[in-house]
Each structure stands twice: as structure tokens, then as C-alpha cells.
Coordinates of C-alpha atoms and ligand atoms in Angstrom, one line a residue:
M1 CA 24.1 160.0 143.1
T2 CA 25.7 162.2 145.7
E3 CA 23.9 165.4 146.3
I4 CA 25.8 168.5 145.0
T5 CA 26.1 171.2 147.6
K6 CA 27.4 174.7 147.2
N7 CA 30.8 174.1 148.8
N8 CA 31.8 171.1 146.7
S9 CA 30.1 171.9 143.4
L10 CA 33.1 171.8 141.1
E11 CA 34.6 168.8 142.8
K12 CA 31.5 166.8 142.3
V13 CA 31.5 167.6 138.6
Q14 CA 35.2 166.6 138.4
E15 CA 34.2 163.2 139.9
H16 CA 31.9 162.7 136.9
L17 CA 34.6 163.8 134.6
K18 CA 37.0 161.0 135.6
A19 CA 35.1 158.7 133.3
E20 CA 37.1 157.6 130.3
C21 CA 34.7 159.2 127.8
F22 CA 35.5 162.7 129.1
N23 CA 39.3 162.2 128.7
K24 CA 39.7 160.4 125.4
L25 CA 38.7 160.7 121.8
F26 CA 36.3 158.0 120.5
I27 CA 37.5 156.5 117.2
G28 CA 36.7 153.2 115.5
G29 CA 34.7 152.1 118.6
H30 CA 37.5 152.6 121.0
F31 CA 38.5 155.4 123.5
V32 CA 42.0 156.6 122.4
D33 CA 44.4 159.4 123.3
P34 CA 45.0 162.1 120.6
I35 CA 48.0 161.1 118.5
D36 CA 50.0 164.2 119.6
G37 CA 48.8 163.9 123.2
Q38 CA 47.5 167.4 123.3
K39 CA 44.9 168.7 125.8
M40 CA 42.8 171.9 126.1
P41 CA 41.4 173.5 129.3
T42 CA 37.8 174.3 130.0
Y43 CA 36.6 177.0 132.4
Y44 CA 33.7 177.5 134.9
P45 CA 32.1 180.7 133.6
A46 CA 30.8 181.6 137.0
T47 CA 34.3 181.9 138.5
G48 CA 36.8 181.7 135.6
E49 CA 38.4 178.6 137.1
V50 CA 39.9 175.8 134.9
F51 CA 38.0 172.6 136.0
H52 CA 39.0 170.1 133.4
E53 CA 41.4 169.4 130.5
L54 CA 40.0 167.4 127.6
P55 CA 41.8 165.8 124.6
K56 CA 42.6 168.1 121.7
G57 CA 42.4 166.1 118.5
N58 CA 44.0 167.4 115.3
A59 CA 44.0 166.7 111.6
N60 CA 45.8 163.3 112.2
D61 CA 43.1 162.2 114.6
I62 CA 40.4 163.3 112.1
G63 CA 42.3 161.2 109.6
S64 CA 42.0 158.1 111.9
A65 CA 38.3 158.7 112.4
I66 CA 37.8 159.0 108.6
D67 CA 39.7 155.7 108.0
A68 CA 37.4 154.0 110.6
A69 CA 34.3 155.5 109.0
E70 CA 35.4 154.5 105.5
A71 CA 35.9 150.9 106.6
A72 CA 32.4 150.9 108.2
W73 CA 30.9 152.5 105.1
L74 CA 32.6 150.0 102.7
D75 CA 31.5 147.1 104.9
G76 CA 27.9 148.3 104.3
A77 CA 26.3 146.4 107.2
W78 CA 25.2 149.6 108.9
A79 CA 23.8 151.3 105.7
N80 CA 21.9 148.1 104.8
M81 CA 20.4 147.5 108.2
P82 CA 16.7 148.3 108.4
A83 CA 16.4 151.9 109.5
A84 CA 14.0 150.7 112.3
E85 CA 16.8 148.7 113.9
R86 CA 19.2 151.7 113.7
G87 CA 16.3 153.8 115.2
D88 CA 16.1 151.4 118.1
L89 CA 19.8 151.9 118.9
I90 CA 19.3 155.7 118.8
S91 CA 16.3 155.4 121.1
R92 CA 18.5 153.5 123.5
M93 CA 21.1 156.3 123.4
A94 CA 18.3 158.8 124.2
Q95 CA 17.3 156.6 127.1
G96 CA 20.9 156.8 128.3
I97 CA 20.7 160.6 128.3
E98 CA 17.5 160.4 130.4
E99 CA 19.1 158.0 132.9
N100 CA 22.1 160.3 133.3
I101 CA 20.5 163.7 133.5
E102 CA 21.7 164.4 137.0
A103 CA 25.4 164.1 136.0
L104 CA 25.0 165.6 132.6
A105 CA 23.2 168.7 133.9
A106 CA 25.9 169.3 136.5
I107 CA 28.5 169.0 133.7
E108 CA 26.6 171.4 131.4
A109 CA 26.1 173.8 134.3
A110 CA 29.9 173.8 134.9
D111 CA 30.8 174.0 131.2
V112 CA 28.3 176.5 129.9
G113 CA 27.4 178.3 133.1
K114 CA 23.7 177.6 132.8
P115 CA 21.7 177.0 136.0
F116 CA 21.5 173.2 136.8
R117 CA 17.7 173.4 136.8
Q118 CA 17.7 174.8 133.2
A119 CA 20.3 172.3 132.0
A120 CA 18.2 169.4 133.4
M121 CA 15.1 170.6 131.7
V122 CA 16.8 171.0 128.4
L123 CA 18.6 167.6 128.6
S124 CA 15.2 166.0 129.2
G125 CA 14.2 167.6 125.9
A126 CA 17.2 166.1 124.2
A127 CA 16.2 162.6 125.5
S128 CA 12.6 163.0 124.2
E129 CA 13.8 164.3 120.9
G130 CA 16.2 161.3 120.5
K131 CA 13.3 158.9 121.0
Y132 CA 11.4 160.8 118.2
W133 CA 14.4 160.4 115.9
G134 CA 14.5 156.7 116.8
S135 CA 10.9 156.3 115.8
L136 CA 11.6 157.8 112.4
G137 CA 13.6 154.7 111.5
A138 CA 10.4 152.8 110.8
V139 CA 9.0 155.7 108.9
L140 CA 12.1 155.8 106.7
D141 CA 11.7 152.1 106.0
A142 CA 8.0 152.5 105.2
G143 CA 8.7 155.2 102.7
Q144 CA 11.3 153.2 100.7
D145 CA 10.2 152.1 97.2
T146 CA 7.4 154.6 97.0
P147 CA 5.8 154.3 93.5
V148 CA 6.3 157.5 91.5
N149 CA 3.4 158.8 89.4
S150 CA 5.5 160.1 86.5
G151 CA 3.1 162.5 84.7
G152 CA -0.4 161.2 85.2
G153 CA -1.6 163.6 82.6
M154 CA -0.5 166.7 84.5
G155 CA 0.3 169.5 82.2
G156 CA -0.4 167.2 79.3
L157 CA 2.7 165.1 80.2
P158 CA 2.4 161.4 79.3
P159 CA 3.5 159.0 82.0
A160 CA 7.1 157.5 81.7
E161 CA 7.2 154.2 79.8
W162 CA 8.8 152.4 82.6
D163 CA 8.1 152.1 86.4
V164 CA 9.8 154.2 89.0
V165 CA 10.1 154.1 92.8
Y166 CA 11.8 156.5 95.1
R167 CA 14.4 155.5 97.7
R168 CA 16.2 157.5 100.3
D169 CA 19.9 156.5 100.6
P170 CA 22.3 157.6 103.2
I171 CA 24.8 160.2 102.0
G172 CA 28.0 158.5 103.2
I173 CA 30.5 159.9 105.7
V174 CA 29.1 163.0 107.4
G175 CA 30.9 165.6 109.5
L176 CA 28.9 167.0 112.4
I177 CA 30.2 170.2 114.0
S178 CA 28.3 171.7 116.9
A179 CA 28.1 174.9 119.0
W180 CA 28.4 175.2 122.8
N181 CA 25.2 176.9 123.9
Y182 CA 23.1 173.7 124.2
P183 CA 25.9 171.2 123.9
I184 CA 24.3 167.8 123.9
N185 CA 21.0 169.0 122.3
V186 CA 22.7 170.6 119.3
A187 CA 25.0 167.6 118.9
F188 CA 22.4 164.8 119.3
R189 CA 20.1 166.7 116.9
K190 CA 22.7 165.9 114.3
V191 CA 24.0 162.5 115.5
A192 CA 20.6 160.9 115.8
P193 CA 19.1 161.7 112.3
A194 CA 22.5 161.1 110.6
L195 CA 22.8 157.6 112.1
V196 CA 19.1 156.7 111.7
A197 CA 19.5 157.5 108.0
G198 CA 22.4 155.0 107.7
N199 CA 25.4 157.4 107.5
C200 CA 28.7 157.0 109.2
A201 CA 29.3 160.1 111.4
I202 CA 32.1 162.0 113.0
L203 CA 31.2 164.6 115.6
K204 CA 33.4 167.6 116.5
P205 CA 31.9 169.3 119.5
S206 CA 32.7 172.9 120.4
E207 CA 36.0 173.6 122.2
I208 CA 34.3 176.2 124.4
A209 CA 31.8 173.8 126.0
G210 CA 31.4 170.4 124.6
L211 CA 32.0 168.0 127.5
S212 CA 28.5 166.6 127.6
C213 CA 28.8 165.7 123.9
M214 CA 31.6 163.3 124.7
F215 CA 29.1 161.2 126.7
L216 CA 27.4 160.4 123.3
A217 CA 30.5 158.2 122.6
K218 CA 30.0 156.1 125.7
L219 CA 26.3 155.8 124.9
A220 CA 27.1 154.7 121.3
Q221 CA 29.5 152.1 122.7
D222 CA 27.0 150.9 125.3
V223 CA 24.2 150.3 122.9
G224 CA 26.4 148.6 120.3
I225 CA 26.7 151.1 117.4
P226 CA 29.2 149.2 115.2
E227 CA 32.9 150.2 115.2
G228 CA 33.7 153.2 113.0
V229 CA 30.1 154.2 112.4
F230 CA 30.3 156.9 115.0
S231 CA 33.4 158.8 116.2
V232 CA 33.9 161.8 118.5
V233 CA 36.9 164.0 118.0
T234 CA 37.2 167.0 120.3
G235 CA 39.4 169.8 119.3
D236 CA 39.3 173.4 118.1
R237 CA 38.4 175.2 114.8
E238 CA 41.4 173.7 113.0
T239 CA 40.1 170.2 113.9
G240 CA 36.7 171.2 112.5
A241 CA 38.4 172.6 109.4
A242 CA 40.3 169.3 108.8
L243 CA 37.0 167.4 109.0
V244 CA 35.3 169.7 106.5
A245 CA 38.2 169.5 104.1
S246 CA 38.4 165.7 103.9
P247 CA 37.6 164.5 100.4
S248 CA 35.9 161.5 102.1
V249 CA 33.3 163.7 103.9
S250 CA 30.2 164.0 101.7
M251 CA 28.2 166.2 103.9
V252 CA 28.8 168.6 106.8
S253 CA 26.0 169.5 109.2
F254 CA 27.1 172.6 111.1
T255 CA 25.6 174.6 113.9
G256 CA 27.4 177.8 114.8
S257 CA 28.0 181.4 113.7
S258 CA 27.2 182.7 110.2
L259 CA 30.9 183.6 109.8
T260 CA 32.0 180.0 110.3
G261 CA 29.1 178.9 108.1
T262 CA 30.5 180.8 105.1
K263 CA 33.9 179.2 105.7
I264 CA 32.4 175.7 105.7
M265 CA 30.4 176.4 102.6
E266 CA 33.6 177.7 100.9
A267 CA 35.6 174.7 102.0
S268 CA 32.9 172.3 100.7
A269 CA 32.5 174.0 97.3
P270 CA 35.6 172.5 95.6
K271 CA 34.3 169.0 96.2
L272 CA 30.6 169.9 95.8
S273 CA 29.8 168.2 99.0
Q274 CA 26.6 169.0 100.8
V275 CA 26.1 171.4 103.7
A276 CA 23.3 171.9 106.3
L277 CA 23.9 175.1 108.2
E278 CA 22.1 176.2 111.3
L279 CA 23.5 179.7 111.9
G280 CA 23.0 182.9 113.9
G281 CA 20.0 185.2 114.2
K282 CA 18.8 188.6 115.3
S283 CA 15.1 187.8 115.9
A284 CA 12.4 190.4 116.0
M285 CA 9.9 190.8 118.8
V286 CA 7.1 192.9 117.3
I287 CA 4.7 194.2 119.9
F288 CA 1.5 196.0 118.9
E289 CA -0.1 198.4 121.4
D290 CA -3.1 196.2 121.9
T291 CA -1.0 193.7 123.7
D292 CA -1.4 193.1 127.5
I293 CA 1.6 195.0 129.0
E294 CA 2.4 192.3 131.6
R295 CA 2.5 189.6 128.9
A296 CA 4.6 191.9 126.7
V297 CA 7.2 192.4 129.5
E298 CA 7.4 188.7 130.3
A299 CA 7.7 187.6 126.7
T300 CA 10.3 190.3 125.8
I301 CA 12.5 189.3 128.7
K302 CA 12.1 185.5 128.1
G303 CA 12.9 186.2 124.4
C304 CA 16.2 188.0 125.0
L305 CA 17.4 186.5 128.3
T306 CA 16.9 182.8 127.9
N307 CA 20.3 181.1 128.3
G308 CA 21.7 184.5 129.1
G309 CA 20.8 185.7 125.6
Q310 CA 23.1 182.9 124.2
I311 CA 20.5 181.2 122.1
C312 CA 20.3 181.4 118.3
T313 CA 16.6 182.4 118.3
A314 CA 17.1 185.1 121.0
H315 CA 14.7 187.9 120.3
T316 CA 17.2 190.7 120.6
R317 CA 15.4 193.3 118.5
L318 CA 12.3 194.8 120.1
I319 CA 10.0 196.6 117.6
V320 CA 7.3 198.3 119.6
Q321 CA 4.3 200.4 118.6
E322 CA 4.8 204.0 119.6
G323 CA 1.7 204.1 121.8
I324 CA 3.1 201.7 124.4
K325 CA 6.8 202.2 123.9
D326 CA 7.5 204.4 126.9
H327 CA 5.3 202.3 129.2
L328 CA 6.9 199.0 128.0
L329 CA 10.4 200.3 128.3
K330 CA 9.8 201.5 131.9
E331 CA 8.4 198.2 132.9
L332 CA 11.2 196.2 131.3
K333 CA 13.8 198.4 133.1
N334 CA 12.1 197.8 136.4
V335 CA 12.2 194.1 136.0
L336 CA 15.7 193.8 134.4
E337 CA 17.3 195.8 137.2
K338 CA 16.1 193.4 139.8
I339 CA 16.9 190.1 138.1
P340 CA 19.6 188.4 140.3
Y341 CA 22.7 186.8 138.8
C342 CA 23.4 183.1 139.0
T343 CA 26.7 182.9 140.7
D344 CA 26.9 179.1 141.1
P345 CA 25.0 177.5 138.2
I346 CA 26.0 173.9 139.3
T347 CA 24.0 174.2 142.5
E348 CA 21.2 176.3 141.1
R349 CA 18.3 173.9 141.4
E350 CA 15.5 176.3 142.1
R351 CA 15.9 179.0 139.6
G352 CA 16.6 179.0 135.8
D353 CA 14.2 178.9 132.9
R354 CA 11.1 179.5 135.1
A355 CA 9.9 181.6 132.2
W356 CA 9.0 178.4 130.4
E357 CA 6.4 177.5 133.1
A358 CA 5.6 180.6 135.0
G359 CA 6.4 183.2 132.4
I360 CA 9.0 184.8 134.7
T361 CA 12.7 185.0 134.0
D362 CA 14.2 184.6 137.5
V363 CA 17.9 184.5 137.2
L364 CA 20.7 185.6 134.8
Q365 CA 23.7 183.3 134.1
P366 CA 27.2 184.3 133.2
I367 CA 28.5 184.5 129.6
V368 CA 30.2 181.3 128.5
S369 CA 33.8 182.4 128.2
A370 CA 36.3 185.2 128.8
S371 CA 36.7 185.8 125.0
Q372 CA 32.9 186.0 124.4
H373 CA 32.6 188.3 127.5
K374 CA 35.3 190.6 126.1
K375 CA 33.5 190.7 122.7
I376 CA 30.3 191.9 124.4
V377 CA 32.1 194.5 126.6
D378 CA 33.9 195.8 123.6
F379 CA 30.7 196.0 121.6
L380 CA 29.0 197.9 124.5
N381 CA 31.9 200.4 124.6
E382 CA 31.7 200.9 120.8
T383 CA 28.0 201.4 121.1
K384 CA 28.4 204.1 123.7
A385 CA 31.1 205.8 121.6
A386 CA 28.7 205.8 118.6
G387 CA 26.2 207.7 120.7
I388 CA 23.6 205.0 121.0
K389 CA 21.5 205.4 124.2
I390 CA 21.9 202.8 126.9
Y391 CA 18.5 202.8 128.6
T392 CA 19.6 200.3 131.3
G393 CA 22.6 198.1 132.0
G394 CA 25.5 198.5 129.6
R395 CA 28.4 197.2 131.7
V396 CA 29.9 194.6 133.9
P397 CA 27.9 194.4 137.2
D398 CA 29.2 195.7 140.5
P399 CA 31.3 193.0 142.3
A400 CA 28.8 193.0 145.2
D401 CA 26.0 192.0 142.8
V402 CA 27.9 188.9 141.8
K403 CA 29.3 187.9 145.2
N404 CA 32.7 189.3 144.2
S405 CA 33.0 186.5 141.6
D406 CA 35.5 186.6 138.8
G407 CA 32.9 185.1 136.5
Y408 CA 31.9 186.5 133.1
F409 CA 28.8 188.5 134.0
I410 CA 27.2 191.3 132.0
Q411 CA 24.3 193.5 133.1
P412 CA 21.0 193.0 131.1
T413 CA 21.1 195.9 128.7
I414 CA 18.5 197.9 126.7
L415 CA 19.7 200.1 123.8
T416 CA 17.0 202.6 122.5
D417 CA 16.5 204.5 119.3
V418 CA 19.1 202.2 117.7
P419 CA 19.9 203.2 114.1
R420 CA 18.9 200.6 111.6
D421 CA 22.3 200.5 110.0
S422 CA 24.3 200.1 113.3
D423 CA 25.9 196.9 114.5
A424 CA 23.5 197.0 117.4
W425 CA 20.7 196.4 115.0
Q426 CA 22.5 194.2 112.4
K427 CA 24.9 192.0 114.3
E428 CA 24.3 189.0 116.6
I429 CA 25.8 189.9 120.0
F430 CA 25.0 186.6 121.8
G431 CA 24.5 188.1 125.2
P432 CA 21.8 189.9 127.3
V433 CA 21.5 192.9 125.0
L434 CA 18.2 194.1 123.6
S435 CA 18.0 196.8 120.8
V436 CA 14.8 198.8 120.4
R437 CA 13.1 200.6 117.6
S438 CA 9.5 201.7 117.3
F439 CA 6.8 201.8 114.6
S440 CA 3.5 203.4 114.0
S441 CA 1.8 201.3 111.2
E442 CA 1.6 197.6 110.4
A443 CA 3.6 198.2 107.2
E444 CA 6.4 199.8 109.2
A445 CA 6.4 196.9 111.7
I446 CA 7.0 194.5 108.8
T447 CA 9.8 196.6 107.3
E448 CA 11.5 196.8 110.7
A449 CA 11.2 193.1 111.3
N450 CA 12.8 192.3 107.9
S451 CA 15.6 194.9 108.2
T452 CA 18.5 192.5 108.8
A453 CA 20.2 189.8 106.8
F454 CA 19.2 187.1 109.3
G455 CA 15.9 185.2 109.3
L456 CA 15.9 182.6 112.0
A457 CA 12.9 183.3 114.2
S458 CA 10.5 186.2 115.1
T459 CA 7.4 186.9 117.2
V460 CA 4.4 189.1 116.7
M461 CA 2.3 190.0 119.7
S462 CA -1.2 191.4 119.3
S463 CA -4.6 190.8 120.7
D464 CA -6.0 191.0 117.2
P465 CA -5.6 187.4 115.7
A466 CA -6.0 188.6 112.1
K467 CA -3.3 191.3 112.4
A468 CA -0.9 188.9 114.3
M469 CA -1.2 186.3 111.6
R470 CA -1.1 188.9 108.7
V471 CA 2.2 190.3 110.0
A472 CA 3.7 186.9 110.9
N473 CA 3.0 185.8 107.3
R474 CA 5.1 188.7 105.9
I475 CA 8.1 188.2 108.2
R476 CA 11.0 186.4 106.5
A477 CA 12.2 183.9 109.1
G478 CA 12.2 180.1 109.5
A479 CA 10.1 180.0 112.6
V480 CA 7.5 182.7 113.4
F481 CA 5.3 183.0 116.5
A482 CA 2.0 184.9 116.4
T483 CA 0.6 185.3 119.8
S484 CA -1.5 187.4 122.1
T485 CA 0.1 186.0 125.3
G486 CA 3.7 185.1 124.4
E487 CA 3.0 181.4 125.1
G488 CA 5.2 179.1 123.1
L489 CA 7.8 181.7 122.4
L490 CA 11.2 180.1 121.5
A491 CA 9.6 176.6 121.9
E492 CA 10.6 173.8 119.6
H493 CA 8.9 170.5 118.9
P494 CA 11.0 167.6 117.5
A495 CA 8.4 166.9 114.8
V496 CA 8.2 170.5 113.6
S497 CA 10.9 171.4 111.0
R498 CA 12.7 174.7 111.3
G499 CA 15.8 176.5 109.8
G500 CA 17.0 179.8 108.7
F501 CA 16.1 182.3 105.9
G502 CA 19.0 184.4 104.5
C503 CA 22.2 184.5 106.6
S504 CA 20.6 182.2 109.3
G505 CA 21.1 179.0 107.4
V506 CA 20.8 176.5 104.7
G507 CA 18.5 173.5 105.0
R508 CA 16.0 172.4 107.7
E509 CA 16.4 170.5 110.9
L510 CA 13.8 168.6 113.0
G511 CA 10.8 166.8 111.7
I512 CA 10.8 164.5 108.6
S513 CA 12.6 167.2 106.6
G514 CA 15.4 167.2 109.2
L515 CA 15.8 163.4 108.7
H516 CA 15.8 163.8 104.9
E517 CA 18.7 166.3 105.1
Y518 CA 20.9 163.3 105.8
T519 CA 19.7 161.3 102.8
E520 CA 20.0 161.4 99.0
L521 CA 16.7 161.0 97.1
K522 CA 17.1 158.3 94.4
S523 CA 14.7 157.3 91.7
V524 CA 15.0 153.6 90.7
N525 CA 13.7 153.1 87.2
Y526 CA 12.7 149.5 86.3
S527 CA 11.1 147.7 83.4
G528 CA 10.3 144.2 82.3
F529 CA 9.2 143.0 85.7
S530 CA 7.2 144.2 88.7
I531 CA 8.7 145.4 92.0
E532 CA 6.8 142.6 93.8
E533 CA 8.6 140.1 91.6
A534 CA 12.0 141.7 92.4
K535 CA 11.2 141.5 96.1
K536 CA 10.2 137.9 95.9
I537 CA 13.4 136.8 94.2
S538 CA 15.9 138.7 96.3
N539 CA 16.2 141.0 99.2
H540 CA 16.9 144.1 97.2
G541 CA 17.5 146.2 100.3
Ligands
LIG601 P1 31.4 179.1 116.0 O1 31.0 179.3 114.6 O2 32.5 179.9 116.6 O3 31.8 177.6 116.3 C1 31.0 176.5 116.1 C2 31.8 175.2 115.8 O4 32.5 175.4 114.6 C3 32.8 174.9 116.9 O5 32.8 173.5 117.1 C4 34.1 175.3 116.3 O6 35.3 174.6 116.7 C5 33.9 175.0 114.8 N1 34.6 175.8 113.8 C6 35.1 177.1 113.9 N2 35.7 177.4 112.8 C7 35.6 176.4 111.9 C8 36.1 176.1 110.6 N3 36.7 177.1 109.9 N4 35.8 175.0 110.0 C9 35.2 174.0 110.7 N5 34.7 174.1 112.0 C10 35.0 175.3 112.6 O7 30.0 179.3 116.9 P2 29.9 179.2 118.5 O8 30.4 180.4 119.1 O9 30.3 177.9 119.0 O10 28.3 179.2 118.6 C11 27.5 180.3 118.6 C12 26.8 180.5 117.3 O11 26.0 179.4 117.0 C13 25.8 181.7 117.3 O12 26.0 182.4 116.1 C14 24.5 181.0 117.4 O13 23.4 181.8 116.9 C15 24.7 179.8 116.6 N6 23.7 178.7 116.9 C16 22.8 178.5 115.9 C17 21.8 177.5 116.2 C18 20.7 177.2 115.2 O14 20.0 176.2 115.4 N7 20.5 178.0 114.2 C19 21.8 176.8 117.4 C20 22.8 177.1 118.4 C21 23.8 178.1 118.1

């Protein structure tokens, strides 16, 4: 692989993007042009330059992918294959990610604007997670035909007069719609369990940054996923809407904003098809005054600045005990005002996500797109007009701070004494903006933490383990961290299920529950013979 240097960074990425998979849709096992021949541009967030045009599929292309998926589903070979064999293919796709991290990280750095170092780290996580999903194939097989104890005397209920086993069937044709902030991670977290479970899947990546997801098509072809079982159709929200609306799609797994989540639920309602929704958040960072101040500073900054604040679990509400509020805010301001901007993410091999190892957030990346940047600038202007105090930041940085770049940068911002009913407290901003409120008692801390409609993640920091766990147990969120150090904040493990409470989502991802989202639980009731007898006579699947 050629070394990427500062002067030729975009050109090197463009070399990678000449490969067929970054220029065609993948339908029925083949790379094809969109029926209407349309394309859409993608921009380098650090400079605003267009660096690639990718195919824009529409409803007709979705129709072709559905036809291919229906043929593969009717054929039945994929759904009837042992899940362990499907898992092996997924593990090989994961291996393919691992072997191409250098190119994929450069592509994600250009597409999302995240430092190369960070992109490489996160892609390595996607590869490990994919191997975990692959290993669950054998677990799925082992769990088929589990005898059901129907009654067993519980509650005085007599057992059923016949025998029962449980099976987990694939759902059918599933639509997978992903967000842009961690492109391949979000997409593969859907593709892998959907395929291991035996479904036929159609992926629609984000139009804002979805290039790396297109590589999944090449990997699927390379490892021999049968034709039609997996398709990738790039396009915009209308392409996504066409996928959701298809009567043939029996489930949609979606990661994105809560607003789009409601639209997907509405569109799925008439056909009563299933949805799994991983949505937005406004996670709380609750800090008690017995917390070490240095650890509190590091954890707060990591919580709200990881990926430039563009992470669903971003801890963008700081809820601090009154006794350390002023001290903590002063320290945060000192650090935030010195964090440098990442003006060429593609070549940024030293800085980015250091917080995950050393605790220190070392660089701030640009916002992903001009429209998302404008949304944040507009929000900051409205916030100022509403009289909310900007403690630090609050605007676009001076040109000299970003090497006169035309990129989409925003100063890291702290808003203080934020009213509970304001947008600054209630809405997801998806940028480097931290809103602050304070509390005096434990009960108040819990009330503040639970004061939005979201419930994705939250953290409680205290040196008192009992208090930290007590408060964590009362917070309504799918993933809660209780810690004296901030260690593990935002971390995920493939085997640990998570998801959203309230407006943050429906269903769970990761872990065995994440695999089960892509299955239907079926009870097979039988009588007059034993299951061993049935297995002896025929292969019943
Ligand atoms: P978005 O909702 O704008 O778009 C997400 C995807 O949905 C894109 O592929 C888009 O084309 C598609 N889409 C848009 N409208 C559609 C419609 N009507 N029907 C079908 N598809 C449609 O979200 P985004 O800006 O790409 O992503 C940011 C959001 O994602 C944030 O809210 C963030 O919190 C959330 N997110 C959540 C998680 C999680 O695990 N909970 C992870 C990452 C991101």
C-alpha cells in the first residue's frame, strides 16, 4: 500500500475509489449501474471539496434488489443452510475488513472527516465484531429444537398434552438502513446478524457518508454469498423510503435519527412488518462532587467530543453537583480552548481517539457535511437569541485556527444554566456542544438525568460505589456506566446487548438478543412420535 502523505491525501483515496464496488450498485450478485444512471457527490468535510460521485439508486433499483432477494428466499438454500456455515462466510467478510483497514480508514477519513487513526481503530472493532457474529451461527444451530417445558406445575398449570420445541426462523427479506457517523460499523452490525440468521438482506447506506459500506458488496461476492441474498443499493432518503414501503420487506433495521425512525415505523404499520430502530440520544453525564476532578474533565470531554460529538451515545448533558460546578467548568474551558482542529483527517495518523487509551481527547474533527454544519450554527444562533449563556465556544473557529480551510468546523461549546425545557436540553445537536445543569441532592441528579424523551446511554461518576450504582439503576437508558474513573465510558462489546429506552429506539442490538432481532421464534408442537424419531427418518432442517 502506498503511503498517504499530506500533499496527495485525497488523490490516494480516489485511487482506492476506482474499484468497481465504489461505483456500482450490487444487485443479484452483480455490480450494476443504476437504472436511471444517476449519481450523487460526496464531500471532504475538512475542505468542502467533492472527491467522488457514487451511484444513486432509486425505487426501480430497489425493485430489482427485491426481485433478486425474493428469488433467493424462494430458492431456500440460504435459509436452510446450517447457520454455522453462514457464520463462516460472515467471519470471512470480517477478515476482509481487517485485511483492508488501511484503504477503508482512508476512505472513512475522507468521507466522514474522522482522523485516520480513529477510523482505523474503529474499523478494527468492526472486524472483531464481525467474527463474533460469525461465531453465533453455531450457537443458533445449537439452540434449534430446544424442548419447551410447558407448565411443569408452575402456577398450578398442567403441562401440555403434546411435546413442543422452539425454533428460530429467519424473518425473510430485511431492509437495512444505516447512518453515516460510523459507516461500516453501523452497516455491518446489521448485515452480519441478518445474514447469519438466514435472511436475505438489502443494505441502503447513508448518502452523507456511506462509501466504505459499498465494500461489503465486494466482500460478499469474494466469500461467495449466493446471488440475491445480499444487495447494496446506495441512494438518498427516497431510496430508503422505497425499501421500507416494499410489501416484500418483512423487517427494517434502521440506525439514524428519531425523526426518520418515526417515519419508518409509520410506513411499516400498514403491513405490520417488524422494525428494529437504533435512534438518537442526549445522554447524561452525572458527576458527583466526590469525583476526582481530572478524571471528571477527561471523561466529560471524551463523552461529548468523541467523533466530534457525532455519536449517538454522546454525553451532551453535563449534570454536575453544585460543590464542584465552577471548578469543573473552569477546567473544561481551559482544556477545550486548547484542543487543536484536525484539518486533514486522511493523514492524521498520530492523533484521534487518544481518549480511549490515554484518557485525553487530542484533536477535534470537522462536522460531516455543510447541511449538518449549518444546522449547528443555526442552533447556536437561536440559543444565543434565547438568552442561554455560552460559557466557551459557540461559533465557527477563526480561519487561522483551521489553516484557512473551508471545512465544516465548529468550536467546542459549553452552554450553562440551560433551561430544562429548551432545545439545548431536549434536542440532539450531533456536534461538539455540551449543555450544563447542576444539582444538589441524589434525587435531583436522577430527575435531571431522566428529563428528556431519549434514553440511549448515561454515566454516573462518583467515588462512592453504592451511590454510583444506586443512581445508575434509576436512570432510564439502555446502557448506563457507573464509574469512579470514567474508564469504559462509551465502550461497547459485541457480546453485550444494548438499545434505546423511549425515543432512542425499539429493540436491541449486539449480543444474542441482537441476533434474535433478525429471527422469528416458532413453537413446533408434535405428538405421536419423538423428535429423535423425526430426526432419524428425515433431515427436518
Ligand atoms: P437520518 O435519519 O437522517 O438518516 C439515516 C438513514 O436513513 C440514511 O441512510 C437516510 O438516507 C435514510 N432515510 C432518511 N429518511 C428516510 C425515510 N423516510 N425512509 C427510509 N430511509 C430514510 O440520520 P443520520 O443523520 O444519517 O444519522 C445521525 C443519527 O443517527 C443521529 O440521530 C444519531 O444519534 C443516530 N445514530 C444512532 C445510533 C444508535 O446505535 N442508536 C448509531 C449511530 C447513529
